């Protein structure tokens, strides 16, 4: 199997063995889910059981088990969930007040900087450290890049001089912590000076005791949000650009709508959104993981593996407790190779996406 694209092989096997099948990985077993029906049933309706993560020694070694995405189900993850729910409610409460002004000001500043001095945005200490940390984190977690320490635990005791992965883990941890806790301390000092700007982490900082968080949890929470936000945003923009190039008629119509509604003398704002139904349809299409963009270019084709807390059965399949579960989001991506895309105008002035699959791959 090509370790760079395991989802391709998983998709091939799905055509042979069905939308749910098992794999032997060393002494352990994993299952691969490839259909929307199975995902809906096991990942959503039974999410109380499939909420855990499998052991990941390297992630634990780097983050101490505090990475929100890879954390095992337990007190740390529950603290993150409680904090997120509370802060989400807070952000919704102030959504239409000063926070919008801050978003507009920041986005305007970003666009101005990109046009005038792009190097000032991407060559700051924080930006370069983020890119370095992301690169090291990817190296540390790359499937097949290191010995299978989770499958063969005795490999964890190999001396550092013979285990290059240990040096990568140490460097990744040092770089991440320099970035995460440097930004957290900056936020804390800003609060002490009374220079609040309304950002999310200020609210987390002020309500740590309420959420059951400490400095370690807060630092890694902020770090994970930076990681996830940068990865998904860049992937979104890459997919959007590729689609606009592939479908020049859609790009032309979007450009015409932007020129007609917004003009060339100002940047679009949230107030313009309702007047840009065609562009809204394009944005929603790129965001919607069930439609064409993520079928062609999913952000994380196998996502983060899950594990179940309880015994489950599905269509006669027995799923024991602690089994690793892979959700293969690439399966739909390869169901066709030639797709027509158009947006059809509805009576209320909005658009809906119309996709015609015109060439289907053989099973």
CSV table of C-alpha atoms in Angstrom, one decimal:
chain,number,residue,atom,x,y,z
A,1,UNK,CA,0.0,0.0,0.0
A,2,UNK,CA,1.2,3.5,-0.8
A,3,UNK,CA,1.5,5.1,2.6
A,4,UNK,CA,1.0,8.6,1.0
A,5,UNK,CA,-2.5,7.7,-0.3
A,6,UNK,CA,-3.9,4.8,1.7
A,7,UNK,CA,-7.5,6.1,1.0
A,8,UNK,CA,-7.1,5.1,-2.7
A,9,UNK,CA,-6.5,1.5,-1.8
A,10,UNK,CA,-9.3,1.6,0.9
A,11,UNK,CA,-11.6,2.8,-1.9
A,12,UNK,CA,-10.6,0.0,-4.2
A,13,UNK,CA,-11.2,-2.5,-1.4
A,14,UNK,CA,-14.6,-1.0,-0.7
A,15,UNK,CA,-15.7,-1.8,-4.2
A,16,UNK,CA,-14.8,-5.4,-3.6
A,17,UNK,CA,-15.7,-6.0,0.1
A,18,UNK,CA,-18.5,-3.4,0.6
A,19,UNK,CA,-18.9,-0.2,2.5
A,20,UNK,CA,-17.7,-1.6,5.9
A,21,UNK,CA,-14.9,-4.1,6.2
A,22,UNK,CA,-12.1,-5.0,8.7
A,23,UNK,CA,-8.3,-5.0,8.4
A,24,UNK,CA,-5.7,-6.8,10.5
A,25,UNK,CA,-3.0,-4.3,11.6
A,26,UNK,CA,-0.4,-6.3,13.4
A,27,UNK,CA,-2.1,-8.0,16.4
A,28,UNK,CA,-5.0,-5.5,16.3
A,29,UNK,CA,-8.1,-5.0,14.1
A,30,UNK,CA,-9.5,-1.9,12.4
A,31,UNK,CA,-12.6,-1.3,10.3
A,32,UNK,CA,-13.0,1.0,7.4
A,33,UNK,CA,-16.4,2.8,6.7
A,34,UNK,CA,-17.0,4.2,3.3
A,35,UNK,CA,-20.7,4.9,2.8
A,36,UNK,CA,-22.8,7.8,4.0
A,37,UNK,CA,-25.4,5.4,5.5
A,38,UNK,CA,-22.8,3.7,7.7
A,39,UNK,CA,-21.2,7.0,8.7
A,40,UNK,CA,-24.6,8.4,9.6
A,41,UNK,CA,-25.5,5.4,11.7
A,42,UNK,CA,-22.2,4.8,13.5
A,43,UNK,CA,-20.6,8.2,13.7
A,44,UNK,CA,-23.7,10.3,14.3
A,45,UNK,CA,-26.5,8.2,15.8
A,46,UNK,CA,-24.1,6.1,17.9
A,47,UNK,CA,-21.6,8.9,18.5
A,48,UNK,CA,-21.8,8.3,22.3
A,49,UNK,CA,-20.1,5.0,21.6
A,50,UNK,CA,-17.7,5.9,18.8
A,51,UNK,CA,-16.4,9.1,20.4
A,52,UNK,CA,-13.0,7.8,21.6
A,53,UNK,CA,-9.6,7.9,19.8
A,54,UNK,CA,-7.2,4.9,19.5
A,55,UNK,CA,-3.9,5.1,21.4
A,56,UNK,CA,-1.3,7.3,19.6
A,57,UNK,CA,2.1,7.2,21.4
A,58,UNK,CA,3.7,9.8,19.2
A,59,UNK,CA,0.9,12.3,19.7
A,60,UNK,CA,0.9,11.6,23.5
A,61,UNK,CA,4.7,12.1,23.5
A,62,UNK,CA,4.5,15.4,21.8
A,63,UNK,CA,1.5,17.0,23.4
A,64,UNK,CA,1.1,15.0,26.7
A,65,UNK,CA,-2.4,13.9,25.5
A,66,UNK,CA,-3.6,17.6,25.3
A,67,UNK,CA,-4.2,17.9,21.6
A,68,UNK,CA,-8.0,18.3,21.3
A,69,UNK,CA,-8.2,16.5,18.0
A,70,UNK,CA,-6.3,13.3,19.0
A,71,UNK,CA,-7.1,13.3,22.8
A,72,UNK,CA,-8.6,10.1,24.2
A,73,UNK,CA,-12.1,10.3,25.7
A,74,UNK,CA,-11.7,11.5,29.3
A,75,UNK,CA,-11.4,14.5,31.5
A,76,UNK,CA,-9.3,16.6,29.2
A,77,UNK,CA,-11.5,16.1,26.2
A,78,UNK,CA,-14.6,16.7,28.3
A,79,UNK,CA,-13.1,20.0,29.6
A,80,UNK,CA,-12.5,21.1,26.0
A,81,UNK,CA,-16.1,20.2,25.1
A,82,UNK,CA,-17.5,22.1,28.0
A,83,UNK,CA,-15.4,25.1,27.2
A,84,UNK,CA,-16.3,25.1,23.5
A,85,UNK,CA,-20.0,24.9,24.2
A,86,UNK,CA,-19.8,27.8,26.7
A,87,UNK,CA,-17.6,30.0,24.5
A,88,UNK,CA,-19.7,29.2,21.4
A,89,UNK,CA,-22.8,30.5,23.2
A,90,UNK,CA,-20.9,33.6,24.2
A,91,UNK,CA,-19.7,34.2,20.6
A,92,UNK,CA,-23.2,33.8,19.3
A,93,UNK,CA,-24.5,36.3,21.9
A,94,UNK,CA,-22.0,39.0,20.8
A,95,UNK,CA,-22.1,38.0,17.1
A,96,UNK,CA,-23.9,41.1,16.0
A,97,UNK,CA,-22.0,43.6,18.2
A,98,UNK,CA,-18.4,44.6,18.4
A,99,UNK,CA,-17.1,41.2,17.2
A,100,UNK,CA,-18.3,41.9,13.6
A,101,UNK,CA,-16.5,45.3,13.6
A,102,UNK,CA,-13.3,43.5,14.6
A,103,UNK,CA,-13.7,40.9,11.9
A,104,UNK,CA,-14.2,43.5,9.2
A,105,UNK,CA,-11.3,45.6,10.4
A,106,UNK,CA,-9.0,42.5,10.6
A,107,UNK,CA,-10.0,41.2,7.2
A,108,UNK,CA,-9.5,44.6,5.6
A,109,UNK,CA,-6.1,44.9,7.2
A,110,UNK,CA,-5.2,41.4,5.9
A,111,UNK,CA,-6.2,42.3,2.3
A,112,UNK,CA,-4.3,45.6,2.5
A,113,UNK,CA,-1.1,43.9,3.8
A,114,UNK,CA,-1.3,41.2,1.1
A,115,UNK,CA,-1.5,43.8,-1.6
A,116,UNK,CA,1.1,46.2,-0.2
A,117,UNK,CA,3.6,44.2,1.9
A,118,UNK,CA,2.8,40.4,1.7
A,119,UNK,CA,6.2,39.6,3.3
A,120,UNK,CA,5.1,41.3,6.5
A,121,UNK,CA,2.3,38.8,6.9
A,122,UNK,CA,4.2,35.6,6.3
A,123,UNK,CA,7.7,36.4,7.6
A,124,UNK,CA,6.9,37.3,11.2
A,125,UNK,CA,8.3,35.2,13.9
A,126,UNK,CA,4.8,33.8,14.8
A,127,UNK,CA,4.0,32.9,11.2
A,128,UNK,CA,7.3,31.2,10.4
A,129,UNK,CA,7.1,29.3,13.8
A,130,UNK,CA,3.6,28.2,12.9
A,131,UNK,CA,4.7,26.8,9.5
A,132,UNK,CA,7.7,25.1,11.1
A,133,UNK,CA,5.5,23.6,13.8
A,134,UNK,CA,3.0,22.3,11.2
A,135,UNK,CA,5.7,20.8,9.1
A,136,UNK,CA,7.2,19.0,12.1
A,137,UNK,CA,3.8,17.8,13.3
A,138,UNK,CA,3.0,16.3,9.9
A,139,UNK,CA,6.4,14.6,9.9
A,140,UNK,CA,5.8,13.2,13.4
A,141,UNK,CA,2.3,11.9,12.5
A,142,UNK,CA,2.9,10.7,8.9
A,143,UNK,CA,1.7,7.1,8.6
A,144,UNK,CA,4.5,4.7,8.1
A,145,UNK,CA,7.2,7.2,8.7
A,146,UNK,CA,8.1,5.8,12.1
A,147,UNK,CA,8.2,2.3,13.6
A,148,UNK,CA,4.7,1.0,14.6
A,149,UNK,CA,5.1,1.8,18.3
A,150,UNK,CA,1.4,1.5,19.0
A,151,UNK,CA,1.2,-2.0,17.6
A,152,UNK,CA,4.6,-3.2,19.0
A,153,UNK,CA,5.0,-1.3,22.3
A,154,UNK,CA,8.5,-2.6,22.9
A,155,UNK,CA,9.8,-0.3,20.1
A,156,UNK,CA,9.2,2.7,22.4
A,157,UNK,CA,12.3,1.6,24.4
A,158,UNK,CA,14.7,1.8,21.4
A,159,UNK,CA,17.5,4.2,22.3
A,160,UNK,CA,17.2,7.8,20.9
A,161,UNK,CA,20.3,7.4,18.7
A,162,UNK,CA,18.6,4.6,16.8
A,163,UNK,CA,15.2,6.2,16.7
A,164,UNK,CA,15.1,9.3,14.6
A,165,UNK,CA,11.4,9.8,15.4
A,166,UNK,CA,12.2,10.6,19.0
A,167,UNK,CA,14.3,13.6,17.9
A,168,UNK,CA,11.4,14.8,15.7
A,169,UNK,CA,9.0,14.5,18.5
A,170,UNK,CA,11.2,16.5,20.9
A,171,UNK,CA,11.7,19.3,18.3
A,172,UNK,CA,8.0,19.3,17.5
A,173,UNK,CA,7.0,19.6,21.2
A,174,UNK,CA,9.5,22.5,21.7
A,175,UNK,CA,8.4,24.4,18.7
A,176,UNK,CA,4.7,24.0,19.4
A,177,UNK,CA,5.0,25.1,23.0
A,178,UNK,CA,7.1,28.1,22.0
A,179,UNK,CA,4.3,29.2,19.7
A,180,UNK,CA,1.2,28.3,21.7
A,181,UNK,CA,2.3,29.5,25.1
A,182,UNK,CA,4.0,32.6,23.7
A,183,UNK,CA,0.7,33.7,22.2
A,184,UNK,CA,-1.2,32.7,25.3
A,185,UNK,CA,1.1,34.8,27.5
A,186,UNK,CA,0.7,37.7,25.1
A,187,UNK,CA,-3.0,37.4,25.4
A,188,UNK,CA,-2.8,37.3,29.2
A,189,UNK,CA,-0.6,40.4,29.4
A,190,UNK,CA,-2.9,42.2,27.0
A,191,UNK,CA,-5.8,41.5,29.4
A,192,UNK,CA,-3.8,42.8,32.4
A,193,UNK,CA,-3.2,46.1,30.5
A,194,UNK,CA,-6.9,46.4,29.7
A,195,UNK,CA,-6.2,46.2,25.9
A,196,UNK,CA,-8.9,43.6,25.0
A,197,UNK,CA,-9.7,43.1,21.4
A,198,UNK,CA,-12.6,40.6,21.7
A,199,UNK,CA,-10.8,37.5,20.5
A,200,UNK,CA,-11.9,34.0,21.5
A,201,UNK,CA,-8.9,33.2,23.7
A,202,UNK,CA,-9.5,36.2,25.8
A,203,UNK,CA,-12.8,34.7,26.9
A,204,UNK,CA,-11.1,31.4,27.5
A,205,UNK,CA,-8.4,33.1,29.6
A,206,UNK,CA,-10.9,34.9,31.7
A,207,UNK,CA,-13.1,31.9,32.4
A,208,UNK,CA,-10.5,29.2,32.9
A,209,UNK,CA,-11.8,28.2,36.4
A,210,UNK,CA,-15.4,28.0,35.1
A,211,UNK,CA,-14.4,25.6,32.4
A,212,UNK,CA,-12.0,23.6,34.5
A,213,UNK,CA,-9.0,24.6,32.4
A,214,UNK,CA,-5.5,25.3,33.4
A,215,UNK,CA,-2.6,27.0,31.5
A,216,UNK,CA,-1.6,23.7,29.7
A,217,UNK,CA,-5.1,23.0,28.5
A,218,UNK,CA,-5.7,26.6,27.4
A,219,UNK,CA,-2.4,26.8,25.6
A,220,UNK,CA,-3.0,23.6,23.6
A,221,UNK,CA,-6.6,24.6,22.9
A,222,UNK,CA,-5.5,27.9,21.3
A,223,UNK,CA,-2.8,26.0,19.4
A,224,UNK,CA,-5.1,23.4,17.9
A,225,UNK,CA,-7.5,26.2,16.8
A,226,UNK,CA,-4.6,27.9,14.9
A,227,UNK,CA,-3.6,24.6,13.3
A,228,UNK,CA,-7.1,23.6,12.3
A,229,UNK,CA,-8.0,27.1,11.1
A,230,UNK,CA,-4.9,27.5,8.9
A,231,UNK,CA,-5.1,24.0,7.4
A,232,UNK,CA,-8.8,24.1,6.5
A,233,UNK,CA,-8.7,27.7,5.3
A,234,UNK,CA,-5.8,27.1,3.0
A,235,UNK,CA,-7.4,23.8,1.7
A,236,UNK,CA,-10.7,25.7,1.2
A,237,UNK,CA,-8.9,28.4,-0.9
A,238,UNK,CA,-7.0,25.9,-2.9
A,239,UNK,CA,-10.1,24.0,-3.8
A,240,UNK,CA,-12.0,27.2,-4.6
A,241,UNK,CA,-9.2,28.4,-7.0
A,242,UNK,CA,-9.0,25.0,-8.7
A,243,UNK,CA,-12.8,24.9,-9.2
A,244,UNK,CA,-13.0,28.4,-10.6
A,245,UNK,CA,-10.2,27.6,-13.0
A,246,UNK,CA,-11.9,24.4,-14.1
A,247,UNK,CA,-15.3,26.1,-14.5
A,248,UNK,CA,-14.6,29.5,-16.1
A,249,UNK,CA,-18.3,30.2,-16.8
A,250,UNK,CA,-19.0,30.0,-13.0
A,251,UNK,CA,-16.0,32.3,-12.4
A,252,UNK,CA,-17.3,34.8,-14.9
A,253,UNK,CA,-20.8,34.9,-13.4
A,254,UNK,CA,-19.4,35.3,-9.9
A,255,UNK,CA,-17.1,38.1,-11.1
A,256,UNK,CA,-20.0,39.9,-12.8
A,257,UNK,CA,-22.2,39.6,-9.7
A,258,UNK,CA,-19.4,41.0,-7.5
A,259,UNK,CA,-18.8,44.0,-9.9
A,260,UNK,CA,-22.5,44.7,-10.1
A,261,UNK,CA,-23.3,44.6,-6.4
A,262,UNK,CA,-20.1,45.7,-4.7
A,263,UNK,CA,-18.1,47.5,-7.3
A,264,UNK,CA,-14.4,48.1,-7.3
A,265,UNK,CA,-14.2,50.9,-4.7
A,266,UNK,CA,-14.7,48.8,-1.5
A,267,UNK,CA,-14.3,45.3,-0.1
A,268,UNK,CA,-17.4,43.2,0.3
A,269,UNK,CA,-18.9,43.0,3.8
A,270,UNK,CA,-21.3,40.6,5.5
A,271,UNK,CA,-24.1,43.1,4.7
A,272,UNK,CA,-23.5,42.3,1.0
A,273,UNK,CA,-24.0,38.6,1.4
A,274,UNK,CA,-27.7,38.4,0.8
A,275,UNK,CA,-27.2,40.5,-2.4
A,276,UNK,CA,-24.7,37.9,-3.7
A,277,UNK,CA,-26.7,34.7,-4.1
A,278,UNK,CA,-24.5,33.2,-6.8
A,279,UNK,CA,-21.3,33.7,-4.9
A,280,UNK,CA,-23.0,32.4,-1.7
A,281,UNK,CA,-23.9,29.2,-3.7
A,282,UNK,CA,-20.2,28.8,-4.7
A,283,UNK,CA,-19.0,29.3,-1.1
A,284,UNK,CA,-21.5,26.8,0.3
A,285,UNK,CA,-20.6,24.3,-2.4
A,286,UNK,CA,-16.9,24.4,-1.4
A,287,UNK,CA,-17.7,24.1,2.2
A,288,UNK,CA,-20.2,21.3,1.8
A,289,UNK,CA,-18.2,18.1,2.3
A,290,UNK,CA,-20.9,16.0,0.7
A,291,UNK,CA,-20.7,17.7,-2.7
A,292,UNK,CA,-18.1,17.9,-5.5
A,293,UNK,CA,-15.1,19.8,-3.9
A,294,UNK,CA,-14.4,17.4,-1.1
A,295,UNK,CA,-15.2,14.4,-3.3
A,296,UNK,CA,-12.3,15.5,-5.5
A,297,UNK,CA,-10.0,17.0,-2.8
A,298,UNK,CA,-11.0,16.1,0.8
A,299,UNK,CA,-9.1,18.0,3.4
A,300,UNK,CA,-8.4,14.9,5.4
A,301,UNK,CA,-9.3,11.8,3.4
A,302,UNK,CA,-9.2,9.4,6.4
A,303,UNK,CA,-9.9,12.1,9.0
A,304,UNK,CA,-8.6,11.3,12.5
A,305,UNK,CA,-9.2,7.6,13.4
A,306,UNK,CA,-11.8,6.9,16.0
A,307,UNK,CA,-12.4,4.1,18.5
A,308,UNK,CA,-15.6,2.8,20.2
A,309,UNK,CA,-16.2,2.7,23.9
A,310,UNK,CA,-18.8,-0.1,23.8
A,311,UNK,CA,-19.5,-3.2,21.7
A,312,UNK,CA,-21.6,-2.4,18.7
A,313,UNK,CA,-23.3,-4.4,15.9
A,314,UNK,CA,-24.1,-3.1,12.4
A,315,UNK,CA,-25.6,-5.1,9.6
A,316,UNK,CA,-24.5,-8.3,11.2
A,317,UNK,CA,-20.9,-7.0,11.8
A,318,UNK,CA,-19.6,-7.4,15.4
A,319,UNK,CA,-17.6,-4.3,16.4
A,320,UNK,CA,-15.8,-5.0,19.7
A,321,UNK,CA,-14.9,-2.3,22.2
A,322,UNK,CA,-11.7,-0.4,21.5
A,323,UNK,CA,-11.6,-1.2,17.8
A,324,UNK,CA,-10.0,1.5,15.5
A,325,UNK,CA,-12.4,3.0,13.0
A,326,UNK,CA,-11.3,4.7,9.8
A,327,UNK,CA,-13.9,6.9,7.9
A,328,UNK,CA,-12.9,7.0,4.3
A,329,UNK,CA,-14.2,10.3,2.9
A,330,UNK,CA,-12.5,9.7,-0.4
A,331,UNK,CA,-14.9,6.9,-1.4
A,332,UNK,CA,-17.4,9.4,-3.0
A,333,UNK,CA,-14.6,11.3,-4.6
A,334,UNK,CA,-13.8,8.4,-7.0
A,335,UNK,CA,-17.4,7.5,-8.0
A,336,UNK,CA,-17.0,9.5,-11.2
A,337,UNK,CA,-14.3,11.3,-13.2
A,338,UNK,CA,-16.3,13.7,-15.3
A,339,UNK,CA,-18.7,16.1,-13.6
A,340,UNK,CA,-20.8,19.0,-14.9
A,341,UNK,CA,-21.5,21.8,-12.5
A,342,UNK,CA,-24.1,24.6,-12.6
A,343,UNK,CA,-26.1,26.7,-10.3
A,344,UNK,CA,-29.8,27.0,-11.0
A,345,UNK,CA,-31.7,30.1,-9.9
A,346,UNK,CA,-34.7,29.5,-7.7
A,347,UNK,CA,-37.9,31.6,-7.6
A,348,UNK,CA,-36.7,33.3,-4.4
A,349,UNK,CA,-33.6,34.6,-6.1
A,350,UNK,CA,-31.2,32.1,-4.5
A,351,UNK,CA,-29.3,29.4,-6.3
A,352,UNK,CA,-29.0,25.7,-5.7
A,353,UNK,CA,-26.3,23.4,-7.0
A,354,UNK,CA,-27.0,21.2,-9.9
A,355,UNK,CA,-24.5,18.3,-10.6
A,356,UNK,CA,-24.7,15.9,-13.5
A,357,UNK,CA,-22.3,12.9,-13.3
A,358,UNK,CA,-21.6,12.1,-16.9
A,359,UNK,CA,-19.0,9.4,-16.8
A,360,UNK,CA,-18.9,6.8,-14.0
A,361,UNK,CA,-15.9,4.6,-13.2
A,362,UNK,CA,-16.5,0.9,-13.4
A,363,UNK,CA,-17.0,-0.9,-10.1
